[in-house]
Tab-separated table of C-alpha atoms in Angstrom:
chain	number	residue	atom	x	y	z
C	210	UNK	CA	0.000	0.000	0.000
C	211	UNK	CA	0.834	3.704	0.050
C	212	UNK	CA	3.030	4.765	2.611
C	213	UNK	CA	3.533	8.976	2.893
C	214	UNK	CA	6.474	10.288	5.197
C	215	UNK	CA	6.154	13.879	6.188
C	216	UNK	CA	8.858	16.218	7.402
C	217	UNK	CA	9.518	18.117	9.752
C	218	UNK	CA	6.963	17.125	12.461
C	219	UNK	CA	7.288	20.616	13.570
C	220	UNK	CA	8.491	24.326	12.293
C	221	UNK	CA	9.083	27.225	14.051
C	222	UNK	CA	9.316	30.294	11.616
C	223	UNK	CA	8.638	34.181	12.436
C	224	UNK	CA	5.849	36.145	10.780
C	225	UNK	CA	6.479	37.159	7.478
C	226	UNK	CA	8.976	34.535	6.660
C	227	UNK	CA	8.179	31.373	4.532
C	228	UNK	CA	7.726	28.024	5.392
C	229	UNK	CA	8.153	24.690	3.524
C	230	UNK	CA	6.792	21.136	4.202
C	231	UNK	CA	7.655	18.136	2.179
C	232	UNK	CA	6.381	14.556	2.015
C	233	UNK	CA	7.368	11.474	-0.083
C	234	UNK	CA	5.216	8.769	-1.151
C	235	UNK	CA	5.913	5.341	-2.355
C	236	UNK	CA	3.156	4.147	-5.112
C	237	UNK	CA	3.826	5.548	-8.330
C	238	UNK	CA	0.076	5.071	-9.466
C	239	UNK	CA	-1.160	7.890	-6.829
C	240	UNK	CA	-2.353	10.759	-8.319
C	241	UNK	CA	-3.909	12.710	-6.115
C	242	UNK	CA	-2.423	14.771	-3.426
C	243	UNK	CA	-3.974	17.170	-1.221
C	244	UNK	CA	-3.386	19.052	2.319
C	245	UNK	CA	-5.168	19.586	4.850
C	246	UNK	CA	-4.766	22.451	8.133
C	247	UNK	CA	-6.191	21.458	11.124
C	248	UNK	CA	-6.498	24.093	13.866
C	249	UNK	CA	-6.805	22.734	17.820
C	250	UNK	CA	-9.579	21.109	18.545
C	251	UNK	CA	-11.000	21.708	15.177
C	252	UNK	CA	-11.318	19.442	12.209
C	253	UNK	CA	-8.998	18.981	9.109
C	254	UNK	CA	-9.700	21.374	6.340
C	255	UNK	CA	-8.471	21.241	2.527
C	256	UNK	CA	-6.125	23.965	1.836
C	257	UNK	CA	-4.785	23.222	-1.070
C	258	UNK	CA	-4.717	20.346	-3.147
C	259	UNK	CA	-2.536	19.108	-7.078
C	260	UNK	CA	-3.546	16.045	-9.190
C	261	UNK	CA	-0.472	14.177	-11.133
C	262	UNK	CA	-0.830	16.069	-14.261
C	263	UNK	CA	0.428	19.599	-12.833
C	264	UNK	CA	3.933	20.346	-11.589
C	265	UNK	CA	2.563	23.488	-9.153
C	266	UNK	CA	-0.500	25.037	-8.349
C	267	UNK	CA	-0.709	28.483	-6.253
C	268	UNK	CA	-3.357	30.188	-4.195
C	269	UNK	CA	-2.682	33.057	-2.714
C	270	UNK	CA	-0.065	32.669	-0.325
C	271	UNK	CA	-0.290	29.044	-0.585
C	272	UNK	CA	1.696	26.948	-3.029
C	273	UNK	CA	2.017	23.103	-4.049
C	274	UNK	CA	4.641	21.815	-5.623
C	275	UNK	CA	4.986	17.904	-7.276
C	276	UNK	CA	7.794	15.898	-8.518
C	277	UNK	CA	6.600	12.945	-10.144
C	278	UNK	CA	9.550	11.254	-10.738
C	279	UNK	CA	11.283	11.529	-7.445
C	280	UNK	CA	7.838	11.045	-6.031
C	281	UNK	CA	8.066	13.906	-3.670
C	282	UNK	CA	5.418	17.208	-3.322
C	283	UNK	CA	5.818	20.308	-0.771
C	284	UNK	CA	3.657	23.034	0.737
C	285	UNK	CA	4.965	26.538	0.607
C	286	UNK	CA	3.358	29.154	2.008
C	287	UNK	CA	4.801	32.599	1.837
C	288	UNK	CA	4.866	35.913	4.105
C	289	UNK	CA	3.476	33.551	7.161
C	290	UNK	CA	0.899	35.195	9.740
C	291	UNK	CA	0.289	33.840	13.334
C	292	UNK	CA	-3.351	32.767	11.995
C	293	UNK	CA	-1.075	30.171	9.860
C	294	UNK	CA	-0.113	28.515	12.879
C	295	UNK	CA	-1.751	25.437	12.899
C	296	UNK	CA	-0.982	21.103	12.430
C	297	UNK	CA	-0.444	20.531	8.361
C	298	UNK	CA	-1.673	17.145	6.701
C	299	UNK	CA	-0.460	16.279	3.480
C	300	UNK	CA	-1.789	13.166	1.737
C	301	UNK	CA	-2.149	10.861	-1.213
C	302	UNK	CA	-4.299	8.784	-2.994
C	303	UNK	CA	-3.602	5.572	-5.528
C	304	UNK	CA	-6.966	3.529	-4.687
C	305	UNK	CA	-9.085	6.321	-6.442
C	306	UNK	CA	-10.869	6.266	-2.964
C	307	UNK	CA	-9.219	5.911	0.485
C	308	UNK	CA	-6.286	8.989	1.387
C	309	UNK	CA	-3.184	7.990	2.916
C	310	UNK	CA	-1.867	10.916	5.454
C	311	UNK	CA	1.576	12.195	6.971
C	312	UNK	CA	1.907	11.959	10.048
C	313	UNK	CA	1.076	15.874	9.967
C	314	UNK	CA	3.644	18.936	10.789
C	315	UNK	CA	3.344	21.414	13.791
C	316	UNK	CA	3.986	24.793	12.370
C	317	UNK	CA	4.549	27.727	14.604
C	318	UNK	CA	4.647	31.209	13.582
C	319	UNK	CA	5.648	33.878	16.388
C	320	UNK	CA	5.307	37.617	15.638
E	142	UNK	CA	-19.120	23.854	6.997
E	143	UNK	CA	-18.681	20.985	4.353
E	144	UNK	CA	-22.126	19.353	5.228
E	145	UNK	CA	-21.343	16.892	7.282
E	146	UNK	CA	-23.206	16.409	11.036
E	147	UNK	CA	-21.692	14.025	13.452
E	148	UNK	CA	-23.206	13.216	16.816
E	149	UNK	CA	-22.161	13.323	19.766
E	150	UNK	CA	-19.597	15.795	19.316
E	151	UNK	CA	-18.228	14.707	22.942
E	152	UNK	CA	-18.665	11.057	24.533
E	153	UNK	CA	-17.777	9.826	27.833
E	154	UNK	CA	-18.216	6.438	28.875
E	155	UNK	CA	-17.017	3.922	30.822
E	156	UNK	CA	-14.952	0.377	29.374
E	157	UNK	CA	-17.034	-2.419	28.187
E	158	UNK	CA	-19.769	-0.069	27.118
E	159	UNK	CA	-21.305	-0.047	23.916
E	160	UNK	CA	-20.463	3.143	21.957
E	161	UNK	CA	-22.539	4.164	18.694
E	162	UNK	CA	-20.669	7.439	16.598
E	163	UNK	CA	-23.181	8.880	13.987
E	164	UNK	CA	-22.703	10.621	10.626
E	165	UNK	CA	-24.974	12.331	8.433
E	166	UNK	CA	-23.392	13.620	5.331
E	167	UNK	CA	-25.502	15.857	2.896
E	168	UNK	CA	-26.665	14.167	-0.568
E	169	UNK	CA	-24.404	14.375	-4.225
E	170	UNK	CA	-21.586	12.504	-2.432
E	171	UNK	CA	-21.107	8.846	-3.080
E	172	UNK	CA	-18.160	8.131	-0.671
E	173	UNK	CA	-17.751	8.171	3.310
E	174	UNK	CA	-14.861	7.425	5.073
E	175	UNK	CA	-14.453	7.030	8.957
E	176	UNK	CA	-10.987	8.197	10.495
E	177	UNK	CA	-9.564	7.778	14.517
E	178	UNK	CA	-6.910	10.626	14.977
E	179	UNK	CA	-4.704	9.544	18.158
E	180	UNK	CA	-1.204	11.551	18.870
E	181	UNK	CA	0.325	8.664	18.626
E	182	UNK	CA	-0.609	7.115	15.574
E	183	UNK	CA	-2.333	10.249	12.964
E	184	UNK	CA	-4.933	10.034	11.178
E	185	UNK	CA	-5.885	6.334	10.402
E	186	UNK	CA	-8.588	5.521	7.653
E	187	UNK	CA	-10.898	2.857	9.488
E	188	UNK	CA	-13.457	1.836	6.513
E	189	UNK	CA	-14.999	3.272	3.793
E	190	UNK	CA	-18.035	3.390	1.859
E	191	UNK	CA	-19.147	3.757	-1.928
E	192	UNK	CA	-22.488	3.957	-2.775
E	193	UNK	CA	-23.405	2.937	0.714
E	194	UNK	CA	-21.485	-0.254	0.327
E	195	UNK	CA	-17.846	-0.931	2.625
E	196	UNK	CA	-15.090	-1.143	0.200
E	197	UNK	CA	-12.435	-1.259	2.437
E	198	UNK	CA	-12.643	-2.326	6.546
E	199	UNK	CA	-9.245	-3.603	6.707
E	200	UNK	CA	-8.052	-0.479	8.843
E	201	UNK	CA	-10.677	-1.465	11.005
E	202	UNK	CA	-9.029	-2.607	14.262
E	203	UNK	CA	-10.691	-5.283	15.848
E	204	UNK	CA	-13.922	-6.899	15.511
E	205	UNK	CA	-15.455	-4.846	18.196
E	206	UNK	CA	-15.595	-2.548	15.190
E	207	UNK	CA	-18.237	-2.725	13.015
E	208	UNK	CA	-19.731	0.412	10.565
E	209	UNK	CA	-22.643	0.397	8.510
E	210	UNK	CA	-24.671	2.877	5.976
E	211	UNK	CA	-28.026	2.040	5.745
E	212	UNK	CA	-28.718	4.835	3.166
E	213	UNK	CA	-27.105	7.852	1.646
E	214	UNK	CA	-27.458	10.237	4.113
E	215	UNK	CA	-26.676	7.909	7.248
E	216	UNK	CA	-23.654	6.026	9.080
E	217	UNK	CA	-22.786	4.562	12.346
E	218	UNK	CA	-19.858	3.426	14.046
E	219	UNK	CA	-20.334	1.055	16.872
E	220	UNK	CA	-17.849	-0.025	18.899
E	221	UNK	CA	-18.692	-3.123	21.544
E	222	UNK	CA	-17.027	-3.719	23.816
E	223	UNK	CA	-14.871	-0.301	24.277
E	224	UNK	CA	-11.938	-0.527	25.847
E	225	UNK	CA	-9.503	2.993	26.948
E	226	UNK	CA	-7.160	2.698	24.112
E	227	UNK	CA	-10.268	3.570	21.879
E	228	UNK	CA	-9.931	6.856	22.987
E	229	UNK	CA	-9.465	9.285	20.128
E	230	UNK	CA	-11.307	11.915	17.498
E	231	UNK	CA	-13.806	10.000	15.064
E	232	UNK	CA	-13.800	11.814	12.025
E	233	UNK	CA	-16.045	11.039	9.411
E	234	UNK	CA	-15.261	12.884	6.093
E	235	UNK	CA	-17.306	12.528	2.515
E	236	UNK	CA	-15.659	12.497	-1.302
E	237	UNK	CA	-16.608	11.621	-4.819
E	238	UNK	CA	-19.428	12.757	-6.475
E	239	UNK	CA	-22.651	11.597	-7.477
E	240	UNK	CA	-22.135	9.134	-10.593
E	241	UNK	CA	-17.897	8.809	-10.359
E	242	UNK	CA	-15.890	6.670	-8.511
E	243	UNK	CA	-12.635	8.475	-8.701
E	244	UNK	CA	-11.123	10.167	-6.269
E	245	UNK	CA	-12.282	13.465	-5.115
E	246	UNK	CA	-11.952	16.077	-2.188
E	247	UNK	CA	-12.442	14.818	1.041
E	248	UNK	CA	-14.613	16.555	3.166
E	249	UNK	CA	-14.394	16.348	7.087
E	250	UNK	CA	-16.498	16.612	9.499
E	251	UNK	CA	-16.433	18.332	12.839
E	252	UNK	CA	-15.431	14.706	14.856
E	253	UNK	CA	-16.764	13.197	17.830
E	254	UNK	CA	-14.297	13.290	20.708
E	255	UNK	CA	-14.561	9.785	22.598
E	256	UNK	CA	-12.842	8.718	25.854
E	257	UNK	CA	-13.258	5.410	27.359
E	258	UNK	CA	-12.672	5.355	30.954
């Protein structure tokens, strides 16, 4: 099955800089990858999400980036704000149903 | 809110009780998914559903487990006997779309917080 390693399991970064989260997977047949912020006590919400046939896909501050052949994908998100600070999911998908999380990364973003 | 109701939101009982988590997702989605999210082991997929049928239980853990989905709009999770280490956030979340059976979004919804005593 698919296996998705996340890193790191937690940031620190000050307001207004940038911060970057990678995962790997290991099935070559997923094609779906999406991520997820999940506040405390709150549930997981899509942020941001890339199918296989796009290299990058940006909203606002918020940027995905895929490398099919070295089977890795990253979150960016630029000019960070306190409100950013929150547990990151990223996740992928070679069933066409059932998502396969990281273990999720703490991000931390002090004024 | 991605129209999806689960009850209870909180739940406190005591081990060896019977424990019934409820979802009620809103119609044009053909797939549900339960999740458990425990510190120490994530988000775990538990079953899912297509078309009200179980495609996939094997992340169920135990056979104290057991899901169903009667119809489109309904699901329950019923765990009997609990036990502590059941203690965690039930998520249910909803994907696809009416008619498809790729993969879509997943939707979550707001989780029902259990501890077993």
């Amino acid at each position: 099955g698919e296996n998705v390693e996340q890193h790191p399991s937690t940031l620190s970064v000050q307001e207004g800089d940038s911060a970057v989260i990678k995962c790997t997977y290991s099935d070559s047949a997923s094609n779906y990858f999406p991520w997820y912020k999940q506040e405390l006590g709150k549930r997981p919400q899509l942020i941001i999400d890339i199918r296989s046939n796009v290299g990058e896909k940006k909203d606002q501050r918020i940027a995905v980036t895929l490398n099919k052949t070295a089977k890795h994908f990253s979150l960016h998100i630029t000019e960070t704000q306190p409100e950013d600070s929150a547990v990151y999911f990223c996740a992928a998908s070679d069933s066409g149903y059932a998502l396969n999380f990281g273990k999720g990364t703490s991000l931390l973003v002090t004024p | 809110d991605a129209g999806v109701i689960q009850s209870p939101r909180h739940e406190v009982t005591e081990m060896g009780q019977e424990v019934t988590l409820r979802c009620k997702p809103i119609s044009g989605h053909n797939s549900l998914f339960w999740y458990r999210q425990t510190m120490m082991r994530g988000l775990e997929l538990l079953i899912y559903f297509n078309n009200n049928v179980p495609i996939d239980d094997s992340g169920m853990p135990e056979d104290r487990f057991s899901a169903k989905m009667p119809n489109a709009s309904f699901s329950t999770l019923k765990i009997q006997p609990s036990e502590p280490r059941d203690s965690a956030v039930y998520f249910c979340a909803i994907g696809g779309t009416s008619g498809t059976l790729s993969t879509d979004t997943q939707y979550f919804g707001p989780g029902t917080r259990l501890t077993v005593l």
